[in-house]
């Protein structure tokens, strides 16, 4: 019986467990044995695995996070780690590996394919910024959480006649900010793709207040930057993929708005609330479709491919295409959000 491995890497998100379950269930039908590699690429470096049979995945469909654990380990950072990955792939007796992750995890997967390993990819990230797929799973849940939070912030902002700045996730792309902003009726939406002109933001808010409104909601993606200032960072330390830890832009904007308009302004950082909890039905279905298709790719020996959603069809695309460039916000969509500014 051929053995396949599965790992989940990078930031966790709702929908990972439905993928794991689908891979195991479909593999069972195809006659593969499945092992889970713990904590992303770290598990391959350290030969840390767990058996994944039907009972191991029973009941995990509605659970957030990942039963395999995750990490931001980059095996290409150290030569000895990469050597161990290749050795352990053999030691584990893997015929093929399903790598579930975002740009970093799938970037590693793409390189390993070039190095001769049988790997297929499944696209995950709440940021929805992977190319070649219309949606990544996890995004819909994060979007719904953020929208609900904006609804809640509305009622309190209105009662207290305040401005509330809601900082949402989105490192390089503002998909959550734009879509939650549209769905939640935000008065201003700020995204990494468009540098922030704070005078313009204050102008929009003042105009809104001049027509009788006494509160406003500003949604900002954590990766957004001021036009005329350096990026606000939580700390300078880089992770093993070279990413800084973001955070603080909401606070900085709130301070500027209060200073420039005189309106009381508060900030609410949604943070990891957006990544936690049970996946929406959309993410459960998408994760399940991706998991089943990933096993089909292995059966058809289509290594180096990633499953993707295009229109309403699950297709496969080269991993290299998916990680080539980030999928940033569609400016037509941002223009729609702007219709409701102020
Ligand atoms: O990549 C998804 C994401 O949630 C980003 O939006 C965010 O910048 C990052 O992960 C946060 O990562 P961590 O949980 O490791 O701080």
Tab-separated table of C-alpha atoms and ligand atoms in Angstrom:
chain	number	residue	atom	x	y	z
A	1	UNK	CA	0.000	0.000	0.000
A	2	UNK	CA	1.431	3.372	-1.013
A	3	UNK	CA	1.792	5.966	1.713
A	4	UNK	CA	1.030	9.642	1.434
A	5	UNK	CA	1.823	12.365	3.937
A	6	UNK	CA	-0.004	15.590	4.690
A	7	UNK	CA	1.222	18.709	6.473
A	8	UNK	CA	-0.255	22.109	7.302
A	9	UNK	CA	2.143	25.073	7.386
A	10	UNK	CA	2.071	28.818	8.076
A	11	UNK	CA	-0.673	30.642	9.981
A	12	UNK	CA	-3.545	28.317	10.843
A	13	UNK	CA	-7.017	29.019	9.510
A	14	UNK	CA	-10.511	27.546	9.666
A	15	UNK	CA	-10.906	24.831	7.044
A	16	UNK	CA	-7.619	22.975	7.571
A	17	UNK	CA	-9.317	20.094	9.373
A	18	UNK	CA	-11.905	19.596	6.603
A	19	UNK	CA	-8.979	19.303	4.146
A	20	UNK	CA	-7.187	16.740	6.330
A	21	UNK	CA	-10.412	14.748	6.727
A	22	UNK	CA	-11.100	14.801	2.984
A	23	UNK	CA	-7.544	13.684	2.142
A	24	UNK	CA	-7.820	10.770	4.564
A	25	UNK	CA	-11.323	9.729	3.431
A	26	UNK	CA	-10.496	9.898	-0.275
A	27	UNK	CA	-7.171	8.113	0.282
A	28	UNK	CA	-8.988	5.316	2.071
A	29	UNK	CA	-11.146	4.831	-1.034
A	30	UNK	CA	-8.096	4.957	-3.346
A	31	UNK	CA	-6.153	2.489	-1.206
A	32	UNK	CA	-3.475	4.817	0.212
A	33	UNK	CA	-2.214	4.892	3.765
A	34	UNK	CA	-1.955	8.425	5.205
A	35	UNK	CA	0.376	9.832	7.832
A	36	UNK	CA	0.150	13.298	9.304
A	37	UNK	CA	3.338	15.333	9.527
A	38	UNK	CA	3.218	17.531	12.583
A	39	UNK	CA	3.784	21.285	12.635
A	40	UNK	CA	4.392	21.999	8.972
A	41	UNK	CA	7.865	21.600	7.499
A	42	UNK	CA	9.246	21.322	11.063
A	43	UNK	CA	7.754	17.826	11.265
A	44	UNK	CA	9.609	16.762	8.136
A	45	UNK	CA	12.858	18.192	9.496
A	46	UNK	CA	12.335	16.409	12.835
A	47	UNK	CA	10.618	13.246	11.570
A	48	UNK	CA	7.602	14.009	13.744
A	49	UNK	CA	4.462	12.262	12.517
A	50	UNK	CA	1.143	10.820	13.610
A	51	UNK	CA	-0.995	8.094	12.042
A	52	UNK	CA	-4.072	9.363	10.226
A	53	UNK	CA	-6.742	6.734	9.852
A	54	UNK	CA	-10.504	7.120	9.600
A	55	UNK	CA	-10.937	7.320	13.375
A	56	UNK	CA	-8.257	10.039	13.684
A	57	UNK	CA	-10.275	12.359	11.443
A	58	UNK	CA	-13.701	11.519	12.819
A	59	UNK	CA	-15.456	14.607	14.202
A	60	UNK	CA	-12.871	17.168	13.037
A	61	UNK	CA	-14.933	18.741	10.210
A	62	UNK	CA	-16.329	21.657	12.272
A	63	UNK	CA	-13.165	22.252	14.292
A	64	UNK	CA	-11.004	25.322	13.713
A	65	UNK	CA	-7.208	25.182	13.620
A	66	UNK	CA	-5.374	22.039	12.544
A	67	UNK	CA	-5.082	18.712	14.352
A	68	UNK	CA	-1.575	18.424	12.864
A	69	UNK	CA	-0.280	21.664	14.341
A	70	UNK	CA	1.589	24.235	12.259
A	71	UNK	CA	4.742	26.338	12.201
A	72	UNK	CA	6.451	28.925	10.042
A	73	UNK	CA	9.555	26.744	9.579
A	74	UNK	CA	11.375	27.304	6.295
A	75	UNK	CA	13.593	24.273	5.526
A	76	UNK	CA	15.405	26.204	2.788
A	77	UNK	CA	16.804	28.533	5.448
A	78	UNK	CA	19.406	25.986	6.610
A	79	UNK	CA	21.131	23.458	4.396
A	80	UNK	CA	21.067	20.749	7.080
A	81	UNK	CA	17.265	21.159	7.477
A	82	UNK	CA	16.727	20.661	3.768
A	83	UNK	CA	18.907	17.557	3.868
A	84	UNK	CA	16.801	16.201	6.737
A	85	UNK	CA	13.558	16.929	4.862
A	86	UNK	CA	14.748	14.850	1.927
A	87	UNK	CA	16.097	12.050	4.154
A	88	UNK	CA	12.927	11.924	6.264
A	89	UNK	CA	10.701	11.914	3.182
A	90	UNK	CA	12.444	8.629	2.295
A	91	UNK	CA	12.533	7.323	5.874
A	92	UNK	CA	8.790	7.908	6.216
A	93	UNK	CA	8.312	5.880	3.055
A	94	UNK	CA	6.317	8.647	1.391
A	95	UNK	CA	5.124	8.144	-2.142
A	96	UNK	CA	3.720	11.678	-2.188
A	97	UNK	CA	3.049	14.643	0.069
A	98	UNK	CA	0.067	17.006	0.287
A	99	UNK	CA	1.322	20.434	1.443
A	100	UNK	CA	-1.455	22.691	2.715
A	101	UNK	CA	-0.456	26.312	3.115
A	102	UNK	CA	-0.059	29.831	1.817
A	103	UNK	CA	2.657	31.491	-0.263
A	104	UNK	CA	5.491	30.440	2.088
A	105	UNK	CA	4.525	26.772	2.566
A	106	UNK	CA	3.657	26.340	-1.106
A	107	UNK	CA	6.844	28.175	-2.133
A	108	UNK	CA	8.788	25.452	-0.302
A	109	UNK	CA	6.570	22.776	-1.912
A	110	UNK	CA	7.296	24.197	-5.348
A	111	UNK	CA	11.061	24.085	-4.739
A	112	UNK	CA	10.880	20.508	-3.406
A	113	UNK	CA	9.123	19.424	-6.601
A	114	UNK	CA	12.038	20.859	-8.576
A	115	UNK	CA	14.317	18.856	-6.260
A	116	UNK	CA	12.481	15.678	-7.323
A	117	UNK	CA	9.925	15.050	-4.551
A	118	UNK	CA	6.302	14.130	-5.293
A	119	UNK	CA	4.353	17.050	-3.801
A	120	UNK	CA	0.924	18.540	-4.515
A	121	UNK	CA	-0.400	21.752	-2.959
A	122	UNK	CA	-3.615	22.978	-1.356
A	123	UNK	CA	-4.055	26.772	-1.040
A	124	UNK	CA	-4.845	28.142	2.416
A	125	UNK	CA	-4.819	31.636	3.896
A	126	UNK	CA	-7.305	34.008	5.462
A	127	UNK	CA	-5.619	36.770	3.438
A	128	UNK	CA	-6.909	35.276	0.134
A	129	UNK	CA	-3.749	36.533	-1.575
A	130	UNK	CA	-2.662	33.419	-3.510
A	131	UNK	CA	-2.654	33.663	-7.281
A	132	UNK	CA	-4.293	31.140	-9.609
A	133	UNK	CA	-7.238	30.464	-7.288
A	134	UNK	CA	-10.326	32.648	-6.894
A	135	UNK	CA	-10.489	31.834	-3.181
A	136	UNK	CA	-8.361	30.197	-0.535
A	137	UNK	CA	-10.243	28.477	2.274
A	138	UNK	CA	-10.171	30.327	5.602
A	139	UNK	CA	-10.920	33.652	3.970
A	140	UNK	CA	-14.687	33.284	4.104
A	141	UNK	CA	-14.659	32.502	7.828
A	142	UNK	CA	-12.331	35.422	8.603
A	143	UNK	CA	-14.495	37.694	6.473
A	144	UNK	CA	-17.641	36.680	8.330
A	145	UNK	CA	-15.985	37.136	11.728
A	146	UNK	CA	-14.696	40.581	10.719
A	147	UNK	CA	-18.125	41.572	9.372
A	148	UNK	CA	-19.825	40.549	12.591
A	149	UNK	CA	-17.262	42.541	14.587
A	150	UNK	CA	-17.869	45.623	12.430
A	151	UNK	CA	-21.624	45.265	13.037
A	152	UNK	CA	-20.944	45.161	16.769
A	153	UNK	CA	-18.616	48.147	16.614
A	154	UNK	CA	-21.307	50.096	14.769
A	155	UNK	CA	-23.828	49.896	17.593
A	156	UNK	CA	-21.380	51.005	20.249
A	157	UNK	CA	-19.807	53.721	18.059
A	158	UNK	CA	-23.261	55.114	17.308
A	159	UNK	CA	-24.335	55.130	20.956
A	160	UNK	CA	-21.189	56.950	22.102
A	161	UNK	CA	-20.825	59.224	19.058
A	162	UNK	CA	-17.300	57.957	18.444
A	163	UNK	CA	-15.068	57.029	15.569
A	164	UNK	CA	-13.921	53.423	15.817
A	165	UNK	CA	-10.989	52.137	13.821
A	166	UNK	CA	-11.176	48.374	13.270
A	167	UNK	CA	-7.799	46.807	12.419
A	168	UNK	CA	-8.219	43.564	10.496
A	169	UNK	CA	-5.633	41.086	9.167
A	170	UNK	CA	-4.111	41.350	5.715
A	171	UNK	CA	-0.350	41.515	5.392
A	172	UNK	CA	0.146	42.344	1.717
A	173	UNK	CA	-3.444	42.327	0.468
A	174	UNK	CA	-6.546	43.998	1.851
A	175	UNK	CA	-9.189	41.449	0.824
A	176	UNK	CA	-10.613	41.048	4.343
A	177	UNK	CA	-10.688	44.836	4.848
A	178	UNK	CA	-12.428	45.569	1.549
A	179	UNK	CA	-15.006	42.787	1.678
A	180	UNK	CA	-15.742	43.146	5.413
A	181	UNK	CA	-15.862	46.910	4.849
A	182	UNK	CA	-18.466	46.511	2.114
A	183	UNK	CA	-20.430	43.859	4.037
A	184	UNK	CA	-20.277	45.799	7.309
A	185	UNK	CA	-20.932	49.245	5.828
A	186	UNK	CA	-17.582	50.843	6.741
A	187	UNK	CA	-17.204	54.588	6.182
A	188	UNK	CA	-13.534	54.329	5.178
A	189	UNK	CA	-11.501	51.253	4.178
A	190	UNK	CA	-7.695	51.354	4.130
A	191	UNK	CA	-5.619	48.634	2.488
A	192	UNK	CA	-1.942	47.790	1.877
A	193	UNK	CA	-2.375	48.342	-1.872
A	194	UNK	CA	-3.211	52.055	-1.465
A	195	UNK	CA	-0.979	54.270	0.735
A	196	UNK	CA	-2.991	56.116	3.386
A	197	UNK	CA	-3.508	59.839	2.941
A	198	UNK	CA	-4.538	60.767	6.479
A	199	UNK	CA	-5.752	64.253	5.469
A	200	UNK	CA	-8.094	62.655	2.946
A	201	UNK	CA	-9.374	60.174	5.579
A	202	UNK	CA	-10.098	63.019	8.019
A	203	UNK	CA	-11.777	64.992	5.239
A	204	UNK	CA	-14.130	62.077	4.508
A	205	UNK	CA	-15.031	61.754	8.189
A	206	UNK	CA	-15.599	65.501	8.646
A	207	UNK	CA	-17.837	65.598	5.584
A	208	UNK	CA	-19.853	62.675	6.942
A	209	UNK	CA	-20.267	64.434	10.296
A	210	UNK	CA	-21.284	67.666	8.572
A	211	UNK	CA	-24.346	65.852	7.227
A	212	UNK	CA	-25.437	64.971	10.744
A	213	UNK	CA	-23.667	61.681	11.445
A	214	UNK	CA	-22.006	61.506	14.853
A	215	UNK	CA	-20.049	58.268	14.447
A	216	UNK	CA	-17.886	56.554	11.831
A	217	UNK	CA	-16.273	53.174	11.273
A	218	UNK	CA	-12.831	53.016	9.667
A	219	UNK	CA	-11.555	49.573	8.642
A	220	UNK	CA	-7.811	49.203	8.145
A	221	UNK	CA	-5.775	46.171	7.077
A	222	UNK	CA	-2.770	45.617	9.344
A	223	UNK	CA	-0.360	45.883	6.395
A	224	UNK	CA	-1.617	49.321	5.287
A	225	UNK	CA	0.934	52.125	5.347
A	226	UNK	CA	0.842	55.896	5.581
A	227	UNK	CA	1.839	57.728	2.429
A	228	UNK	CA	4.391	59.773	4.292
A	229	UNK	CA	5.600	57.524	7.137
A	230	UNK	CA	7.504	54.278	7.569
A	231	UNK	CA	5.556	51.045	7.987
A	232	UNK	CA	4.279	50.604	11.539
A	233	UNK	CA	5.691	47.403	12.968
A	234	UNK	CA	4.904	45.488	16.108
A	235	UNK	CA	8.509	44.345	16.260
A	236	UNK	CA	11.439	44.243	13.877
A	237	UNK	CA	12.186	40.522	14.311
A	238	UNK	CA	11.779	38.519	11.100
A	239	UNK	CA	10.309	35.025	10.911
A	240	UNK	CA	12.131	32.333	8.921
A	241	UNK	CA	10.413	33.478	5.708
A	242	UNK	CA	11.588	37.048	6.297
A	243	UNK	CA	8.223	38.503	7.389
A	244	UNK	CA	7.965	41.151	10.091
A	245	UNK	CA	5.252	40.987	12.724
A	246	UNK	CA	2.727	43.660	11.852
A	247	UNK	CA	0.412	45.580	14.169
A	248	UNK	CA	-0.175	49.115	15.349
A	249	UNK	CA	-1.498	50.839	12.236
A	250	UNK	CA	-5.017	51.018	13.740
A	251	UNK	CA	-3.718	52.797	16.834
A	252	UNK	CA	-1.626	55.190	14.737
A	253	UNK	CA	-4.608	56.091	12.542
A	254	UNK	CA	-6.918	56.542	15.528
A	255	UNK	CA	-4.424	58.959	17.111
A	256	UNK	CA	-4.133	60.972	13.903
A	257	UNK	CA	-7.909	61.121	13.380
A	258	UNK	CA	-8.577	62.287	16.940
A	259	UNK	CA	-5.796	64.881	16.728
A	260	UNK	CA	-6.912	66.254	13.359
A	261	UNK	CA	-10.731	66.142	13.737
A	262	UNK	CA	-11.258	66.519	17.471
A	263	UNK	CA	-13.723	63.557	17.434
A	264	UNK	CA	-13.199	60.909	20.097
A	265	UNK	CA	-11.575	57.945	18.337
A	266	UNK	CA	-11.050	54.394	19.599
A	267	UNK	CA	-9.374	51.381	18.089
A	268	UNK	CA	-10.272	47.706	18.070
A	269	UNK	CA	-7.698	45.174	16.846
A	270	UNK	CA	-9.468	41.987	15.745
A	271	UNK	CA	-6.238	39.984	15.420
A	272	UNK	CA	-6.330	36.216	15.769
A	273	UNK	CA	-10.077	36.185	16.507
A	274	UNK	CA	-10.342	36.196	12.692
A	275	UNK	CA	-8.275	33.015	12.380
A	276	UNK	CA	-9.869	31.027	15.182
A	277	UNK	CA	-13.041	29.024	15.547
A	278	UNK	CA	-15.247	26.873	13.417
A	279	UNK	CA	-15.109	27.210	9.603
A	280	UNK	CA	-18.133	28.544	7.714
A	281	UNK	CA	-20.062	26.131	5.476
A	282	UNK	CA	-18.300	27.708	2.472
A	283	UNK	CA	-14.855	26.942	3.905
A	284	UNK	CA	-15.878	23.413	4.916
A	285	UNK	CA	-17.114	22.701	1.401
A	286	UNK	CA	-14.111	24.327	-0.290
A	287	UNK	CA	-11.633	22.539	1.996
A	288	UNK	CA	-13.393	19.232	1.346
A	289	UNK	CA	-13.354	19.738	-2.432
A	290	UNK	CA	-9.662	20.715	-2.325
A	291	UNK	CA	-8.748	17.661	-0.194
A	292	UNK	CA	-10.513	15.196	-2.475
A	293	UNK	CA	-8.991	16.757	-5.587
A	294	UNK	CA	-5.479	16.718	-4.067
A	295	UNK	CA	-5.661	12.921	-3.709
A	296	UNK	CA	-6.936	12.645	-7.285
A	297	UNK	CA	-3.862	14.602	-8.433
A	298	UNK	CA	-1.630	12.082	-6.678
A	299	UNK	CA	-3.436	9.156	-8.320
A	300	UNK	CA	-2.961	10.863	-11.696
A	301	UNK	CA	0.714	11.552	-10.841
A	302	UNK	CA	0.179	15.291	-11.327
A	303	UNK	CA	2.955	16.319	-8.965
A	304	UNK	CA	3.966	19.967	-8.784
A	305	UNK	CA	0.338	20.997	-9.173
A	306	UNK	CA	-1.923	22.883	-6.753
A	307	UNK	CA	-5.683	22.494	-6.507
A	308	UNK	CA	-7.535	25.742	-7.163
A	309	UNK	CA	-11.023	27.191	-7.394
A	310	UNK	CA	-11.729	28.887	-10.716
A	311	UNK	CA	-15.313	29.966	-11.213
A	312	UNK	CA	-17.135	27.143	-9.486
A	313	UNK	CA	-14.785	24.421	-10.708
A	314	UNK	CA	-11.928	22.801	-8.844
A	315	UNK	CA	-8.989	22.713	-11.236
A	316	UNK	CA	-5.252	22.201	-10.906
A	317	UNK	CA	-2.563	24.745	-11.678
A	318	UNK	CA	1.244	24.616	-11.467
A	319	UNK	CA	2.455	25.382	-7.933
A	320	UNK	CA	4.991	27.724	-9.475
A	321	UNK	CA	2.152	29.865	-10.942
A	322	UNK	CA	0.425	30.090	-7.573
A	323	UNK	CA	3.470	31.419	-5.736
A	324	UNK	CA	4.884	33.608	-8.510
A	325	UNK	CA	3.034	36.788	-7.481
A	326	UNK	CA	0.574	37.739	-4.762
A	327	UNK	CA	-3.061	38.314	-5.659
A	328	UNK	CA	-3.740	41.814	-4.412
A	329	UNK	CA	-7.143	43.496	-4.140
A	330	UNK	CA	-9.053	44.012	-7.348
A	331	UNK	CA	-9.227	47.798	-7.683
A	332	UNK	CA	-12.725	47.578	-9.221
A	333	UNK	CA	-13.875	46.099	-5.922
A	334	UNK	CA	-12.110	48.848	-3.973
A	335	UNK	CA	-13.909	51.438	-6.115
A	336	UNK	CA	-17.210	49.848	-5.029
A	337	UNK	CA	-16.169	50.137	-1.358
A	338	UNK	CA	-15.325	53.813	-2.018
A	339	UNK	CA	-18.860	54.582	-3.182
A	340	UNK	CA	-19.863	54.228	0.479
A	341	UNK	CA	-17.025	56.276	2.000
A	342	UNK	CA	-18.202	59.173	4.134
B	1	LIG	O1	-0.962	34.988	6.677
B	1	LIG	C1	-2.112	35.130	7.392
B	1	LIG	C2	-1.927	36.077	8.562
B	1	LIG	O2	-3.062	35.959	9.376
B	1	LIG	C3	-1.674	37.530	8.151
B	1	LIG	O3	-2.836	38.239	7.879
B	1	LIG	C4	-0.946	38.053	9.350
B	1	LIG	O4	-0.105	39.137	9.009
B	1	LIG	C5	-0.139	36.899	9.809
B	1	LIG	O5	-0.791	35.739	9.341
B	1	LIG	C6	0.022	36.836	11.307
B	1	LIG	O6	0.800	35.741	11.614
B	1	LIG	P1	1.142	35.249	13.081
B	1	LIG	O7	-0.086	34.623	13.641
B	1	LIG	O8	2.220	34.259	12.914
B	1	LIG	O9	1.540	36.470	13.855
